[in-house]
Coordinates of C-alpha atoms and ligand atoms in Angstrom, one line a residue:
M1 CA -34.0 -39.5 -16.3
S2 CA -33.7 -37.9 -12.9
P3 CA -36.3 -38.9 -10.3
M4 CA -37.7 -35.4 -10.5
N5 CA -38.4 -35.6 -14.3
R6 CA -39.9 -39.0 -13.8
G7 CA -42.2 -37.5 -11.2
R8 CA -43.2 -34.8 -13.6
R9 CA -44.0 -37.3 -16.4
T10 CA -46.1 -39.6 -14.2
R11 CA -48.0 -36.5 -13.1
L12 CA -48.6 -35.5 -16.7
L13 CA -49.9 -39.0 -17.6
T14 CA -52.1 -39.1 -14.5
T15 CA -53.5 -35.7 -15.4
R16 CA -54.5 -37.0 -18.8
R17 CA -56.1 -40.1 -17.4
L18 CA -57.9 -38.0 -14.8
A19 CA -59.2 -35.7 -17.5
L20 CA -60.6 -38.6 -19.5
C21 CA -62.2 -40.1 -16.3
L22 CA -63.8 -36.7 -15.6
I23 CA -65.3 -36.4 -19.0
I24 CA -66.8 -39.9 -18.7
I25 CA -68.1 -39.2 -15.1
T26 CA -69.6 -35.9 -16.2
G27 CA -71.3 -37.6 -19.1
I28 CA -72.9 -40.2 -16.8
G29 CA -73.8 -37.5 -14.3
L30 CA -75.6 -35.5 -17.0
V31 CA -77.6 -38.4 -18.2
Y32 CA -78.5 -39.2 -14.6
T33 CA -79.5 -35.7 -13.8
I34 CA -81.7 -35.3 -16.9
S35 CA -83.5 -38.5 -16.1
A36 CA -83.8 -37.7 -12.4
L37 CA -85.3 -34.2 -13.2
G38 CA -88.2 -36.0 -14.9
N39 CA -88.8 -37.9 -11.7
P40 CA -91.1 -36.1 -9.3
E41 CA -89.4 -37.7 -6.3
Y42 CA -86.1 -36.0 -7.2
I43 CA -87.8 -32.6 -7.3
Q44 CA -89.5 -33.1 -3.9
G45 CA -86.4 -34.2 -2.0
R46 CA -84.2 -36.6 -3.9
A47 CA -85.7 -39.6 -2.2
S48 CA -89.1 -40.6 -0.9
D49 CA -89.5 -41.3 2.8
T50 CA -89.8 -45.0 2.2
V51 CA -86.4 -45.0 0.4
R52 CA -85.0 -42.8 3.2
N53 CA -86.2 -45.2 5.9
A54 CA -84.6 -48.1 4.2
V55 CA -81.2 -46.5 4.2
S56 CA -78.8 -48.4 6.5
A57 CA -76.7 -46.7 9.1
A58 CA -73.6 -46.6 6.8
G59 CA -75.8 -45.4 3.9
S60 CA -77.2 -42.6 6.0
A61 CA -73.8 -41.2 6.7
R62 CA -73.2 -41.0 3.0
E63 CA -76.6 -39.6 2.5
R64 CA -75.7 -36.9 4.9
L65 CA -72.5 -36.1 3.1
L66 CA -74.1 -35.8 -0.2
H67 CA -77.4 -34.1 0.5
G68 CA -77.2 -32.6 4.0
P69 CA -78.5 -34.1 7.2
A70 CA -81.4 -36.5 7.3
G71 CA -84.7 -34.7 7.0
H72 CA -82.9 -31.8 5.4
K73 CA -84.2 -32.7 1.9
G74 CA -81.1 -31.4 0.2
E75 CA -82.0 -27.7 0.3
D76 CA -79.0 -25.4 0.4
I77 CA -79.8 -23.3 3.5
F78 CA -76.2 -22.9 4.9
C79 CA -76.0 -19.2 4.0
D80 CA -79.7 -18.3 4.6
G81 CA -80.0 -15.2 6.7
V82 CA -76.2 -14.6 6.8
V83 CA -75.7 -12.6 3.6
D84 CA -72.2 -11.1 3.7
D85 CA -72.9 -7.4 4.0
G86 CA -69.2 -6.5 4.0
R87 CA -69.2 -5.2 7.6
I88 CA -67.0 -8.0 8.9
V89 CA -63.6 -8.7 7.2
V90 CA -62.6 -12.3 7.5
V91 CA -58.8 -12.8 7.2
V92 CA -57.2 -16.2 6.9
K93 CA -53.5 -16.6 7.5
T94 CA -51.6 -19.5 5.9
G95 CA -48.2 -20.4 4.6
A96 CA -46.8 -21.3 1.2
T97 CA -46.0 -24.9 2.2
E98 CA -49.6 -25.7 3.2
A99 CA -51.9 -23.1 1.6
L100 CA -53.3 -25.2 -1.3
E101 CA -53.7 -28.3 0.9
K102 CA -55.7 -26.6 3.7
V103 CA -57.5 -23.5 2.4
P104 CA -59.7 -25.2 -0.3
A105 CA -61.6 -27.3 2.3
Q106 CA -62.1 -24.3 4.5
L107 CA -63.4 -22.2 1.6
A108 CA -65.8 -24.9 0.6
T109 CA -67.3 -25.3 4.1
S110 CA -66.8 -22.8 6.9
L111 CA -66.2 -19.8 4.6
R112 CA -68.9 -20.5 2.0
C113 CA -71.0 -17.5 2.8
I114 CA -68.1 -15.0 2.8
A115 CA -67.9 -13.1 -0.5
K116 CA -64.4 -11.7 -0.2
P117 CA -62.2 -13.4 2.4
V118 CA -58.7 -11.9 2.7
I119 CA -56.1 -14.7 2.4
V120 CA -52.6 -13.8 3.6
S121 CA -49.5 -15.9 3.4
D122 CA -45.7 -15.7 2.8
L123 CA -45.9 -16.1 -1.0
N124 CA -48.2 -14.6 -3.7
Q125 CA -50.4 -17.4 -5.0
T126 CA -53.9 -18.0 -6.1
V127 CA -56.6 -20.5 -5.1
G128 CA -59.4 -20.5 -7.6
R129 CA -60.9 -17.0 -7.7
H130 CA -59.0 -15.9 -4.5
Q131 CA -55.7 -14.1 -4.4
I132 CA -53.3 -15.2 -1.7
H133 CA -51.4 -12.2 -0.6
N134 CA -47.7 -12.3 0.5
V135 CA -47.8 -10.0 3.5
L136 CA -44.1 -10.3 4.0
A137 CA -43.4 -8.6 0.7
G138 CA -43.3 -5.3 2.5
A139 CA -41.4 -6.5 5.6
D140 CA -38.2 -4.8 6.5
A141 CA -35.7 -5.5 3.7
G142 CA -32.7 -5.9 6.1
V143 CA -34.7 -8.5 8.2
I144 CA -35.7 -10.4 5.0
A145 CA -32.1 -10.5 3.8
S146 CA -30.2 -11.4 6.9
N147 CA -32.5 -12.9 9.6
P148 CA -32.1 -16.7 9.7
D149 CA -35.9 -17.1 10.3
F150 CA -36.3 -15.8 6.7
E151 CA -34.2 -18.5 5.1
I152 CA -37.3 -20.5 4.2
Y153 CA -38.9 -17.3 2.8
R154 CA -35.9 -16.8 0.6
K155 CA -36.0 -20.4 -0.6
Q156 CA -39.8 -20.0 -1.4
Q157 CA -39.0 -16.9 -3.5
L158 CA -36.4 -18.8 -5.5
L159 CA -38.7 -21.8 -6.1
A160 CA -41.4 -19.3 -7.3
K161 CA -39.0 -17.5 -9.6
S162 CA -37.7 -20.8 -11.1
G163 CA -41.2 -22.2 -11.7
S164 CA -40.8 -25.0 -9.2
L165 CA -43.9 -24.4 -7.1
E166 CA -44.6 -28.2 -6.8
D167 CA -41.5 -28.4 -4.5
L168 CA -43.0 -26.0 -2.0
P169 CA -44.6 -28.7 0.3
S170 CA -41.1 -30.3 0.7
L171 CA -40.1 -27.2 2.6
S172 CA -42.7 -28.0 5.3
T173 CA -40.2 -30.3 7.1
M174 CA -37.3 -27.8 7.1
P175 CA -36.4 -27.3 10.8
I176 CA -36.6 -24.0 12.6
A177 CA -33.4 -21.8 12.4
K178 CA -33.1 -21.0 16.2
E179 CA -34.3 -23.5 18.8
D180 CA -34.9 -23.1 22.5
W181 CA -37.0 -24.9 25.1
R182 CA -40.2 -23.4 23.7
T183 CA -39.6 -23.9 20.0
K184 CA -37.9 -27.3 20.1
G185 CA -39.0 -29.5 17.2
K186 CA -40.8 -26.7 15.4
T187 CA -40.5 -26.1 11.6
A188 CA -39.0 -23.2 9.7
A189 CA -42.5 -22.4 8.4
W190 CA -43.7 -22.1 12.0
G191 CA -40.7 -19.9 12.8
L192 CA -41.6 -17.5 9.9
D193 CA -45.2 -17.3 10.8
K194 CA -44.8 -14.8 13.7
Y195 CA -43.6 -12.1 11.3
K196 CA -46.9 -12.2 9.4
F197 CA -49.3 -11.1 12.1
L198 CA -48.8 -7.3 12.2
H199 CA -48.5 -7.0 8.4
M200 CA -51.7 -9.1 8.1
V201 CA -53.6 -6.5 10.1
E202 CA -52.3 -3.6 8.0
K203 CA -53.0 -5.6 4.8
A204 CA -56.6 -6.2 5.9
W205 CA -57.2 -2.5 6.3
E206 CA -55.4 -1.7 3.0
L207 CA -57.7 -4.2 1.1
Q208 CA -60.9 -3.5 2.9
P209 CA -60.6 -0.3 4.9
G210 CA -63.2 1.2 7.2
K211 CA -65.2 -1.9 8.1
D212 CA -66.8 -2.6 11.5
W213 CA -64.9 -5.8 12.5
Y214 CA -61.7 -7.7 11.5
I215 CA -61.4 -11.4 12.4
F216 CA -58.1 -13.2 11.9
I217 CA -58.1 -17.0 11.7
E218 CA -55.8 -19.7 10.5
A219 CA -56.2 -22.2 7.7
D220 CA -57.1 -25.0 10.2
T221 CA -59.7 -22.8 12.0
Y222 CA -63.4 -23.4 11.5
L223 CA -65.4 -20.2 11.7
S224 CA -69.2 -20.2 12.1
Y225 CA -69.9 -16.9 10.3
R226 CA -73.5 -17.0 11.5
N227 CA -72.5 -17.2 15.1
L228 CA -69.8 -14.6 14.7
R229 CA -72.5 -12.1 13.6
I230 CA -74.6 -13.0 16.6
F231 CA -71.7 -12.7 18.9
L232 CA -70.6 -9.2 17.6
E233 CA -74.2 -7.8 17.6
K234 CA -73.7 -7.0 21.3
Y235 CA -70.7 -4.8 20.8
D236 CA -69.9 -1.4 19.4
P237 CA -67.3 -1.4 16.7
S238 CA -66.5 2.2 17.2
T239 CA -65.0 1.4 20.6
P240 CA -61.5 -0.2 20.9
L241 CA -62.0 -4.0 21.3
Y242 CA -59.7 -7.0 20.9
F243 CA -61.3 -10.4 21.5
G244 CA -59.6 -13.7 21.8
S245 CA -59.2 -17.0 23.7
P246 CA -56.8 -15.9 26.5
V247 CA -53.3 -17.3 27.0
K248 CA -51.0 -15.7 29.6
M249 CA -47.4 -14.7 28.6
W250 CA -45.6 -15.0 31.9
E251 CA -42.3 -13.6 30.5
H252 CA -43.8 -10.3 29.6
K253 CA -42.3 -7.5 31.8
P254 CA -43.1 -5.8 34.1
K255 CA -46.1 -8.0 34.5
P256 CA -47.6 -11.0 32.5
L257 CA -49.7 -10.1 29.5
W258 CA -52.8 -12.0 28.1
F259 CA -52.9 -12.6 24.4
G260 CA -55.5 -14.1 22.1
Y261 CA -54.5 -17.6 21.0
G262 CA -54.0 -17.4 17.2
G263 CA -55.6 -20.7 16.3
S264 CA -58.9 -19.7 17.9
G265 CA -58.9 -16.5 15.9
F266 CA -58.9 -13.0 17.3
I267 CA -61.1 -10.1 16.5
L268 CA -60.3 -6.4 16.3
S269 CA -62.9 -3.7 16.2
G270 CA -62.8 -1.3 13.2
A271 CA -61.8 1.4 15.8
V272 CA -58.6 -0.4 16.7
V273 CA -57.5 -1.1 13.2
R274 CA -58.3 2.5 12.2
D275 CA -56.3 4.0 15.1
W276 CA -53.4 1.6 14.2
T277 CA -53.3 2.4 10.5
T278 CA -53.9 6.1 10.7
N279 CA -52.0 7.1 13.9
H280 CA -49.2 4.5 13.8
P281 CA -48.3 4.2 10.1
G282 CA -45.4 1.7 9.6
L283 CA -46.0 0.0 12.9
A284 CA -45.5 -3.5 11.4
N285 CA -42.2 -2.5 9.9
E286 CA -41.0 -1.0 13.2
W287 CA -41.7 -4.3 14.9
D288 CA -40.1 -6.5 12.3
K289 CA -36.7 -6.1 13.9
K290 CA -38.0 -7.0 17.4
I291 CA -39.9 -10.1 16.5
G292 CA -36.8 -12.4 16.2
K293 CA -36.6 -12.5 20.0
M294 CA -40.3 -13.1 20.5
W295 CA -41.9 -16.6 20.4
F296 CA -45.4 -16.4 19.0
G297 CA -47.0 -14.1 16.5
D298 CA -50.3 -14.1 18.4
F299 CA -48.4 -12.7 21.4
V300 CA -46.7 -10.1 19.1
V301 CA -50.2 -8.7 18.3
A302 CA -51.1 -8.4 22.0
D303 CA -47.7 -6.8 22.8
A304 CA -48.0 -4.3 20.0
L305 CA -51.6 -3.4 20.9
N306 CA -50.6 -3.0 24.5
D307 CA -47.5 -0.9 23.9
E308 CA -48.7 1.2 21.0
L309 CA -52.5 1.5 21.3
H310 CA -53.0 0.7 25.0
V311 CA -55.6 -1.9 24.1
Q312 CA -55.9 -5.2 26.1
L313 CA -57.6 -8.5 25.4
T314 CA -61.2 -9.2 26.2
D315 CA -61.9 -12.9 27.0
A316 CA -64.1 -14.6 24.4
W317 CA -63.6 -18.3 25.3
P318 CA -65.3 -20.7 24.8
M319 CA -66.9 -19.1 21.8
L320 CA -63.5 -18.5 20.2
H321 CA -62.3 -22.1 20.9
N322 CA -58.8 -23.5 21.0
N323 CA -59.5 -27.1 20.0
E324 CA -61.2 -29.5 17.6
P325 CA -64.3 -31.5 18.5
N326 CA -62.4 -34.5 19.9
V327 CA -60.6 -32.2 22.4
A328 CA -63.1 -29.3 22.8
A329 CA -64.1 -28.7 26.4
F330 CA -67.7 -30.0 26.9
S331 CA -69.1 -29.1 30.3
P332 CA -72.2 -27.6 32.0
D333 CA -70.4 -24.2 31.4
T334 CA -69.9 -24.5 27.7
W335 CA -72.8 -26.7 26.7
C336 CA -75.3 -24.0 25.5
K337 CA -72.6 -21.5 24.4
P338 CA -72.4 -20.8 20.7
V339 CA -69.4 -22.0 18.8
V340 CA -67.8 -19.2 16.8
T341 CA -64.5 -21.0 16.0
M342 CA -62.7 -24.3 16.5
H343 CA -59.1 -25.0 15.9
H344 CA -56.8 -27.9 14.6
L345 CA -59.3 -29.1 12.0
T346 CA -58.3 -31.6 9.3
S347 CA -60.2 -31.4 5.9
R348 CA -62.4 -34.2 7.2
D349 CA -63.2 -32.3 10.4
F350 CA -64.1 -29.2 8.3
D351 CA -66.6 -31.3 6.4
D352 CA -68.0 -32.8 9.7
V353 CA -68.3 -29.5 11.5
Y354 CA -69.9 -28.0 8.4
H355 CA -72.5 -30.7 8.4
A356 CA -73.1 -30.3 12.2
E357 CA -73.7 -26.6 11.6
L358 CA -76.0 -27.3 8.7
A359 CA -78.0 -29.7 10.8
V360 CA -79.1 -26.9 13.2
R361 CA -80.8 -25.3 10.2
G362 CA -80.0 -21.6 11.0
K363 CA -80.4 -21.8 14.8
P364 CA -77.4 -20.8 16.9
F365 CA -74.8 -23.6 16.6
R366 CA -73.8 -24.7 20.1
F367 CA -71.3 -27.0 21.8
R368 CA -74.3 -29.3 22.4
D369 CA -74.7 -29.6 18.7
V370 CA -71.0 -30.4 18.1
Y371 CA -71.3 -33.0 20.9
R372 CA -74.3 -34.6 19.3
H373 CA -72.7 -34.8 15.9
F374 CA -69.3 -36.1 17.0
Y375 CA -70.1 -38.2 20.0
D376 CA -73.1 -40.2 18.8
F377 CA -71.3 -43.4 19.9
G378 CA -70.9 -42.1 23.4
L379 CA -67.7 -42.4 25.4
P380 CA -66.1 -45.6 26.8
F381 CA -65.6 -46.3 30.5
K382 CA -61.9 -47.0 30.2
R383 CA -59.2 -46.8 27.5
E384 CA -55.5 -47.7 27.7
F385 CA -52.8 -45.8 25.9
W386 CA -55.1 -42.9 25.8
D387 CA -55.1 -39.4 27.3
N388 CA -58.5 -37.7 27.7
L389 CA -56.5 -34.6 28.9
A390 CA -57.8 -34.5 32.4
G391 CA -54.3 -33.4 33.6
E392 CA -53.7 -30.9 30.8
E393 CA -55.6 -27.8 31.7
P394 CA -55.4 -26.9 35.4
E395 CA -58.4 -24.6 35.2
F396 CA -60.7 -27.6 34.6
E397 CA -59.0 -29.9 37.2
L398 CA -60.8 -31.0 40.4
K399 CA -58.9 -31.4 43.6
V400 CA -57.8 -35.0 44.3
V401 CA -58.6 -35.9 48.0
E402 CA -58.5 -39.2 49.9
N403 CA -61.2 -41.6 49.1
N404 CA -63.9 -42.3 51.7
L405 CA -63.9 -46.0 52.2
E406 CA -66.4 -46.2 55.0
H407 CA -69.0 -48.3 53.2
F408 CA -66.6 -49.7 50.7
S409 CA -66.4 -53.5 50.1
G410 CA -65.0 -55.0 47.0
A411 CA -62.4 -57.2 45.4
F412 CA -59.7 -54.7 46.2
D413 CA -57.8 -54.2 49.5
P414 CA -59.6 -51.0 50.7
K415 CA -56.3 -49.5 52.0
S416 CA -54.8 -49.5 48.5
L417 CA -57.8 -47.4 47.3
K418 CA -57.5 -44.7 49.9
D419 CA -54.9 -42.7 47.9
P420 CA -56.5 -42.0 44.5
H421 CA -53.0 -41.7 42.9
Q422 CA -51.9 -45.2 43.7
F423 CA -54.0 -47.3 41.4
F424 CA -56.3 -46.8 38.4
S425 CA -59.2 -48.1 40.5
G426 CA -58.5 -45.6 43.3
C427 CA -58.5 -42.8 40.7
Q428 CA -61.8 -44.1 39.3
L429 CA -63.3 -44.2 42.8
A430 CA -62.2 -40.6 43.4
C431 CA -64.1 -39.5 40.3
V432 CA -67.1 -41.5 41.4
Q433 CA -67.0 -39.8 44.8
N434 CA -66.8 -36.2 43.4
E435 CA -70.1 -35.4 41.8
K436 CA -68.5 -32.8 39.5
C437 CA -66.1 -35.3 38.0
F438 CA -66.8 -36.4 34.4
Q439 CA -63.5 -38.1 33.6
F440 CA -60.0 -38.9 34.8
T441 CA -56.6 -39.8 33.6
W442 CA -54.2 -42.1 35.5
S443 CA -50.5 -42.4 34.5
M444 CA -47.8 -44.7 35.7
T445 CA -44.1 -44.1 35.3
T446 CA -41.8 -47.1 36.0
S447 CA -38.0 -47.6 35.8
D448 CA -36.1 -50.8 35.2
G449 CA -34.6 -50.2 38.7
G450 CA -38.1 -50.9 40.2
D451 CA -39.2 -47.2 40.8
R452 CA -42.8 -46.5 40.4
Q453 CA -44.6 -43.1 40.3
T454 CA -48.3 -42.7 39.7
E455 CA -50.6 -39.7 39.1
C456 CA -54.4 -39.3 39.1
H457 CA -56.1 -36.3 37.5
L458 CA -59.8 -35.5 37.7
T459 CA -61.7 -33.0 35.6
K460 CA -65.1 -31.3 35.3
V461 CA -65.1 -31.3 31.5
F462 CA -65.7 -34.2 29.1
R463 CA -64.0 -34.9 25.8
K464 CA -62.6 -37.8 23.8
G465 CA -58.9 -36.8 23.9
R466 CA -56.2 -38.6 22.0
K467 CA -54.1 -41.7 21.7
R468 CA -51.0 -41.6 23.8
E469 CA -48.5 -44.4 23.3
T470 CA -45.9 -45.5 25.9
E471 CA -43.3 -42.8 26.4
K472 CA -39.7 -44.2 26.9
W473 CA -36.5 -42.4 27.9
T474 CA -33.2 -43.1 29.6
D475 CA -32.0 -41.0 32.5
K476 CA -28.7 -39.5 31.4
K477 CA -27.2 -39.5 34.9
T478 CA -28.1 -42.9 36.3
G479 CA -28.6 -44.8 33.0
A480 CA -32.0 -46.1 34.3
K481 CA -34.6 -46.8 31.6
W482 CA -38.0 -45.2 32.2
E483 CA -41.4 -45.6 30.7
R484 CA -44.7 -43.9 31.2
N485 CA -48.2 -45.2 30.3
W486 CA -51.5 -43.5 30.2
I487 CA -55.0 -44.8 31.0
S488 CA -58.2 -42.8 30.7
G489 CA -61.5 -43.3 32.3
W490 CA -64.9 -41.6 31.8
R491 CA -68.0 -41.6 34.1
S492 CA -70.0 -42.5 30.9
N493 CA -73.3 -42.9 32.8
R494 CA -72.9 -39.4 34.4
I495 CA -72.1 -37.9 31.0
S496 CA -75.1 -39.6 29.3
K497 CA -77.3 -38.4 32.1
F498 CA -76.1 -34.8 31.8
V499 CA -76.6 -35.0 28.0
E500 CA -80.1 -36.4 28.3
E501 CA -81.2 -33.9 30.9
H502 CA -79.8 -30.9 28.9
D503 CA -81.2 -31.5 25.5
E504 CA -82.7 -28.0 25.3
C505 CA -80.9 -24.7 25.5
S506 CA -83.0 -21.6 25.9
Ligands
LIG1 C1 -46.7 -9.9 -4.5 O1 -47.8 -9.1 -4.9 C2 -47.8 -7.8 -4.4 C3 -49.1 -7.0 -4.9 O2 -50.2 -7.8 -4.7 C4 -46.6 -7.0 -4.7 O3 -46.5 -5.7 -4.1 C5 -45.4 -7.8 -4.4 O4 -44.2 -7.1 -4.9 C6 -45.5 -9.2 -5.0 N1 -44.2 -9.9 -4.9 C7 -43.7 -10.6 -3.9 C8 -42.3 -11.0 -3.9 O5 -44.4 -11.0 -3.0

């Protein structure tokens, strides 16, 4: 028996066992529900206050998962007041290698209140009651047949034709066809993605024409539909508008062009999509041939809008957000702003953000609420092998200046603390001395030849950040071995003080 056949058989057996388990569980559940319905406590709120108070910390987390946040009494209020009136079209873009792994969690949480989301991909599939549309079906035939970026697309079609859909996820590791400094290490699925964007816009109009707004998100984007409606209320959909989280494409000629980062989602007014589809028919097909030389599909959108419709980006950051809760930019500037989207969410994050939104019970869902939900253990003072991203986004960085050591006395030789870059303690002192500083990152690069380079970054935003292990490399010219380590620090007391003092948003 080939390994593949063995795999199929095991799956078959497991499916049968699973079905049996399901029948038993459903049976138990039914008996429980019938007995619980006769119990007045169940009807009032599933548990009396005495029971609720007795629930341990671990238990209350589970309670929250099953029945909504504490005090919520299990009512289903997530969609209250946000009935989908069909004026906003929500379009989700995914790919065949990931669609069925990512989209279900998104549909069950963030998109629960949307009656007819448009799901687009690079293969015709279904997920429950939803059709997943292959928007590349109508792409330029010559490009599909001969462009190396479409090799994965052609493979997907073959798998679909031969009934081997279970092999689709294995294509997710296929490397990109053409690599350069910007696309190094990317996958073939990523390389194909950029061709979907323009067809996606045309498909959205074809399926749901004449609507007020079209928002385009990805399968790992959380969308607060409630906040989206509040955000859009202020704007007129009959005027040309393109909203996004801005990124600058420096290579655009004759001058750099801002585009809306795809993961944060971008929004087009009905006026833009109408003009596009009525006055520029076949635009997506026209562009298929140019896209091979362009890096990102979200940039392709901005470039096409700029060239063909003379529409440019309107900045909607931080509401359209580029990161997940651990990396989102919390600061006095964003604290009371509503969260419309967040990006890079895992299925667990989807569930967590959903519960954070549920907890505000229909009020605008703000960065403050995300912080409360995700950072209830606070932030540490110091963490090694960790990057809290203080040096990642220049727009949030604070200038590093020499430390003032006039009244300084401590265990360290004061001279070594003067330059904040030299030691972790100096970097920490620099953050203490700048009242806008919430956190900092210090990195040290050393070689086996005794070289030492250090860097201190201060920032005015606060966030958890990510693990960052030692980076090692060998210098090709000299043969020297290098390594770089990251340590992060937070002014935890300053952050807690800010959080306590800004509990309310008006
Ligand atoms: C997918 O479905 C659409 C209609 O929904 C159809 O036009 C297209 O030919 C189908 N086939 C492929 C290869 O995607």
